[in-house]
Amino acid sequence: MNQRKNSGGATAAPVRRQGTAKRAATAGSASERRDHLVKLAAELFARKGFQATTVRQIADEAGILSGSLYHHFDSKETIVDEVLRTFLEDLTARYRAVLETAGDARTALTEMVRIGFGTLEPHRAAITVMQNDWNYLRSLPGDRFGYLVKAEDEVERMWVEQIKRGQAEGLFRADLDPKLTYRMIRDTIWVAVRWFRPGGRLNTTALAEHYITVLFDGLATGDRTSHGA
């Protein structure tokens, strides 16, 4: 009797494991499908603009019916929300990690420039949407995209603090406005998404290193104080 009971228990276990495996596979498949839809929609938003992109167009791109898309998302705003949040959370997390470990301000800014350029490929669509549709998304009712301004303010604060620290340490020129300097750096990085092409002559690492050289070593040669207006 004990032998039969033990045998029965051993036979039942694989059935439970098989059921668990099927559920895990289904969940994984659904998650992968959702990620695929987000990626397709992000590319459409970047190419056509968020306002001009319809749910039907997203569904057509994915090869599904419009109604099927609503099994994953309740609106296209939910999709773009996921695209932008993923980008901003990744960006700010990387910046925070650098600031926790970087030594002086120049080292911190150097790494932050590398991080910024490094986002041009994995987050190309999100950066494009933020540039093209920022004002529209901010105008939507309910302050759904209010976090965009909060994230922008946090990023600006990180950069400006490092520029001011570098000035206090004597590493950066004291006569330059920290906020204006940051905004010029920011725009140089993000606007590059319009002309940078993955697989071209330069990758994002090379772009970052070139810009770091220009930023810290300048374009002119010799003593800048010797050049008049």
Short mmCIF file of C-alpha atoms in Angstrom, two decimals:
data_model
loop_
_atom_site.label_atom_id
_atom_site.label_comp_id
_atom_site.label_asym_id
_atom_site.label_seq_id
_atom_site.Cartn_x
_atom_site.Cartn_y
_atom_site.Cartn_z
CA MET A 1 0.00 0.00 0.00
CA ASN A 2 2.75 2.43 0.88
CA GLN A 3 4.49 1.57 -2.36
CA ARG A 4 1.36 2.32 -4.41
CA LYS A 5 0.81 5.61 -2.57
CA ASN A 6 4.37 6.68 -3.19
CA SER A 7 4.10 5.66 -6.81
CA GLY A 8 0.87 7.65 -7.23
CA GLY A 9 2.48 10.75 -5.70
CA ALA A 10 5.46 10.50 -8.01
CA THR A 11 3.20 10.28 -11.06
CA ALA A 12 1.14 13.36 -10.11
CA ALA A 13 4.12 15.68 -9.68
CA PRO A 14 5.06 15.98 -13.37
CA VAL A 15 1.45 16.90 -14.19
CA ARG A 16 1.58 19.83 -11.79
CA ARG A 17 4.94 20.93 -13.10
CA GLN A 18 3.68 20.72 -16.67
CA GLY A 19 0.69 22.89 -15.83
CA THR A 20 2.94 25.44 -14.14
CA ALA A 21 5.26 25.45 -17.12
CA LYS A 22 2.37 26.06 -19.50
CA ARG A 23 1.09 28.96 -17.42
CA ALA A 24 4.59 30.44 -17.24
CA ALA A 25 5.01 30.06 -21.00
CA THR A 26 1.64 31.72 -21.61
CA ALA A 27 2.51 34.59 -19.28
CA GLY A 28 5.88 34.99 -20.93
CA SER A 29 4.31 34.95 -24.37
CA ALA A 30 1.76 37.62 -23.34
CA SER A 31 4.51 39.79 -21.89
CA GLU A 32 6.60 39.44 -25.04
CA ARG A 33 3.56 40.26 -27.17
CA ARG A 34 2.90 43.39 -25.13
CA ASP A 35 6.53 44.50 -25.42
CA HIS A 36 6.38 43.91 -29.17
CA LEU A 37 3.26 46.06 -29.48
CA VAL A 38 4.86 48.86 -27.47
CA LYS A 39 7.91 48.81 -29.73
CA LEU A 40 5.79 48.89 -32.90
CA ALA A 41 3.66 51.73 -31.58
CA ALA A 42 6.72 53.70 -30.46
CA GLU A 43 8.17 53.52 -33.95
CA LEU A 44 4.89 54.75 -35.42
CA PHE A 45 4.69 57.61 -32.91
CA ALA A 46 8.25 58.62 -33.81
CA ARG A 47 7.66 58.41 -37.55
CA LYS A 48 4.14 59.84 -37.87
CA GLY A 49 3.74 61.79 -34.65
CA PHE A 50 1.67 60.75 -31.65
CA GLN A 51 -1.40 62.79 -32.58
CA ALA A 52 -1.46 61.51 -36.16
CA THR A 53 -1.09 57.84 -35.19
CA THR A 54 -4.35 55.93 -34.69
CA VAL A 55 -5.10 52.75 -32.79
CA ARG A 56 -6.07 51.13 -36.10
CA GLN A 57 -2.68 51.95 -37.59
CA ILE A 58 -0.93 50.39 -34.60
CA ALA A 59 -3.09 47.29 -34.93
CA ASP A 60 -2.45 47.10 -38.70
CA GLU A 61 1.28 47.35 -38.10
CA ALA A 62 1.03 44.49 -35.62
CA GLY A 63 -1.18 42.43 -37.92
CA ILE A 64 -4.10 42.28 -35.50
CA LEU A 65 -7.59 43.74 -35.21
CA SER A 66 -8.05 47.04 -33.40
CA GLY A 67 -10.18 45.32 -30.78
CA SER A 68 -7.37 42.90 -30.01
CA LEU A 69 -5.10 45.81 -29.11
CA TYR A 70 -7.47 46.75 -26.31
CA HIS A 71 -6.77 43.44 -24.61
CA HIS A 72 -3.33 44.88 -23.83
CA PHE A 73 -3.90 48.66 -23.63
CA ASP A 74 -6.94 50.81 -22.98
CA SER A 75 -5.71 53.66 -25.20
CA LYS A 76 -2.77 54.87 -27.24
CA GLU A 77 -2.01 57.27 -24.38
CA THR A 78 -1.29 54.23 -22.21
CA ILE A 79 1.18 52.98 -24.80
CA VAL A 80 3.08 56.23 -25.16
CA ASP A 81 3.04 56.53 -21.38
CA GLU A 82 4.90 53.23 -21.13
CA VAL A 83 7.36 54.27 -23.84
CA LEU A 84 8.24 57.54 -22.12
CA ARG A 85 8.29 56.22 -18.56
CA THR A 86 10.64 53.40 -19.53
CA PHE A 87 13.04 55.88 -21.09
CA LEU A 88 12.95 58.40 -18.25
CA GLU A 89 13.28 55.80 -15.52
CA ASP A 90 16.27 54.26 -17.27
CA LEU A 91 17.91 57.64 -17.84
CA THR A 92 17.47 58.98 -14.32
CA ALA A 93 18.54 55.68 -12.74
CA ARG A 94 21.79 55.75 -14.74
CA TYR A 95 22.44 59.36 -13.85
CA ARG A 96 21.89 58.67 -10.15
CA ALA A 97 24.27 55.71 -10.26
CA VAL A 98 26.99 57.89 -11.80
CA LEU A 99 26.53 60.63 -9.23
CA GLU A 100 26.86 58.13 -6.41
CA THR A 101 30.25 56.90 -7.60
CA ALA A 102 31.86 59.70 -9.66
CA GLY A 103 34.75 61.58 -8.14
CA ASP A 104 35.00 65.17 -9.35
CA ALA A 105 32.46 67.11 -11.40
CA ARG A 106 34.31 66.64 -14.69
CA THR A 107 34.21 62.87 -14.28
CA ALA A 108 30.50 63.05 -13.48
CA LEU A 109 29.66 65.18 -16.51
CA THR A 110 31.79 63.01 -18.77
CA GLU A 111 29.84 59.91 -17.74
CA MET A 112 26.52 61.73 -18.01
CA VAL A 113 27.33 62.76 -21.58
CA ARG A 114 28.14 59.13 -22.39
CA ILE A 115 24.86 58.01 -20.87
CA GLY A 116 22.91 60.61 -22.84
CA PHE A 117 24.38 59.63 -26.19
CA GLY A 118 24.05 55.99 -25.22
CA THR A 119 20.26 56.33 -25.12
CA LEU A 120 20.00 57.38 -28.78
CA GLU A 121 19.68 53.81 -30.03
CA PRO A 122 17.63 51.95 -27.37
CA HIS A 123 15.34 54.93 -26.72
CA ARG A 124 15.38 56.62 -30.13
CA ALA A 125 11.59 56.56 -30.49
CA ALA A 126 10.95 57.91 -26.99
CA ILE A 127 13.40 60.78 -27.47
CA THR A 128 11.78 61.65 -30.81
CA VAL A 129 8.29 61.62 -29.29
CA MET A 130 9.41 63.86 -26.43
CA GLN A 131 10.82 66.37 -28.89
CA ASN A 132 7.86 66.35 -31.26
CA ASP A 133 4.88 65.84 -28.96
CA TRP A 134 5.99 67.29 -25.62
CA ASN A 135 3.60 70.26 -25.67
CA TYR A 136 0.63 68.20 -26.82
CA LEU A 137 1.12 65.50 -24.18
CA ARG A 138 1.47 68.15 -21.47
CA SER A 139 -1.81 69.75 -22.61
CA LEU A 140 -3.88 66.59 -22.14
CA PRO A 141 -6.45 66.81 -19.31
CA GLY A 142 -5.86 65.26 -15.92
CA ASP A 143 -2.15 66.03 -15.80
CA ARG A 144 -1.51 62.45 -16.91
CA PHE A 145 1.88 63.42 -18.30
CA GLY A 146 2.82 65.82 -15.54
CA TYR A 147 5.66 63.47 -14.64
CA LEU A 148 7.45 64.59 -17.81
CA VAL A 149 8.09 68.01 -16.28
CA LYS A 150 9.08 66.47 -12.94
CA ALA A 151 11.56 64.17 -14.65
CA GLU A 152 12.95 67.03 -16.73
CA ASP A 153 13.37 69.15 -13.59
CA GLU A 154 15.17 66.33 -11.79
CA VAL A 155 17.55 65.76 -14.69
CA GLU A 156 18.25 69.48 -14.99
CA ARG A 157 18.95 69.70 -11.26
CA MET A 158 21.50 66.87 -11.49
CA TRP A 159 23.36 68.49 -14.36
CA VAL A 160 23.28 72.02 -12.98
CA GLU A 161 24.52 70.87 -9.57
CA GLN A 162 27.52 69.18 -11.18
CA ILE A 163 28.32 72.23 -13.29
CA LYS A 164 28.16 74.45 -10.21
CA ARG A 165 30.30 71.98 -8.28
CA GLY A 166 32.87 72.02 -11.06
CA GLN A 167 32.93 75.80 -10.96
CA ALA A 168 33.41 75.77 -7.19
CA GLU A 169 36.23 73.22 -7.56
CA GLY A 170 37.94 75.38 -10.17
CA LEU A 171 37.43 72.78 -12.90
CA PHE A 172 34.97 74.81 -14.99
CA ARG A 173 34.88 78.45 -15.96
CA ALA A 174 33.07 80.56 -13.39
CA ASP A 175 31.76 83.06 -15.93
CA LEU A 176 29.38 80.61 -17.63
CA ASP A 177 25.72 80.31 -16.63
CA PRO A 178 25.17 76.75 -15.29
CA LYS A 179 21.55 76.37 -16.42
CA LEU A 180 22.18 77.78 -19.90
CA THR A 181 25.25 75.56 -20.23
CA TYR A 182 23.23 72.49 -19.29
CA ARG A 183 20.46 73.29 -21.76
CA MET A 184 22.97 73.64 -24.58
CA ILE A 185 24.49 70.28 -23.67
CA ARG A 186 21.04 68.71 -23.40
CA ASP A 187 19.91 69.96 -26.78
CA THR A 188 23.13 68.86 -28.46
CA ILE A 189 22.56 65.31 -27.23
CA TRP A 190 18.84 64.97 -27.88
CA VAL A 191 18.75 66.75 -31.24
CA ALA A 192 21.35 64.26 -32.47
CA VAL A 193 18.53 61.71 -32.65
CA ARG A 194 17.32 63.52 -35.78
CA TRP A 195 20.46 62.90 -37.80
CA PHE A 196 22.22 59.99 -36.09
CA ARG A 197 21.77 56.69 -37.92
CA PRO A 198 22.66 53.39 -36.24
CA GLY A 199 25.15 51.43 -38.31
CA GLY A 200 26.69 54.57 -39.78
CA ARG A 201 30.27 55.78 -39.68
CA LEU A 202 30.08 56.64 -35.97
CA ASN A 203 28.35 54.77 -33.18
CA THR A 204 26.99 56.44 -30.05
CA THR A 205 30.20 55.78 -28.13
CA ALA A 206 32.25 57.61 -30.76
CA LEU A 207 29.74 60.47 -30.81
CA ALA A 208 29.98 60.85 -27.05
CA GLU A 209 33.78 60.85 -27.05
CA HIS A 210 33.89 63.45 -29.82
CA TYR A 211 31.49 65.70 -27.95
CA ILE A 212 33.39 65.29 -24.67
CA THR A 213 36.55 66.44 -26.45
CA VAL A 214 34.78 69.52 -27.83
CA LEU A 215 33.10 70.23 -24.49
CA PHE A 216 36.21 70.14 -22.34
CA ASP A 217 39.04 70.90 -24.78
CA GLY A 218 37.24 73.31 -27.09
CA LEU A 219 37.57 73.98 -30.79
CA ALA A 220 40.10 76.80 -30.82
CA THR A 221 43.81 76.22 -30.36
CA GLY A 222 46.23 78.25 -28.28
CA ASP A 223 45.41 80.74 -25.54
CA ARG A 224 41.80 81.85 -25.85
CA THR A 225 42.57 85.11 -24.01
CA SER A 226 44.88 86.17 -26.84
CA HIS A 227 42.08 86.31 -29.42
CA GLY A 228 40.19 89.56 -29.67
CA ALA A 229 36.65 90.13 -30.92
#
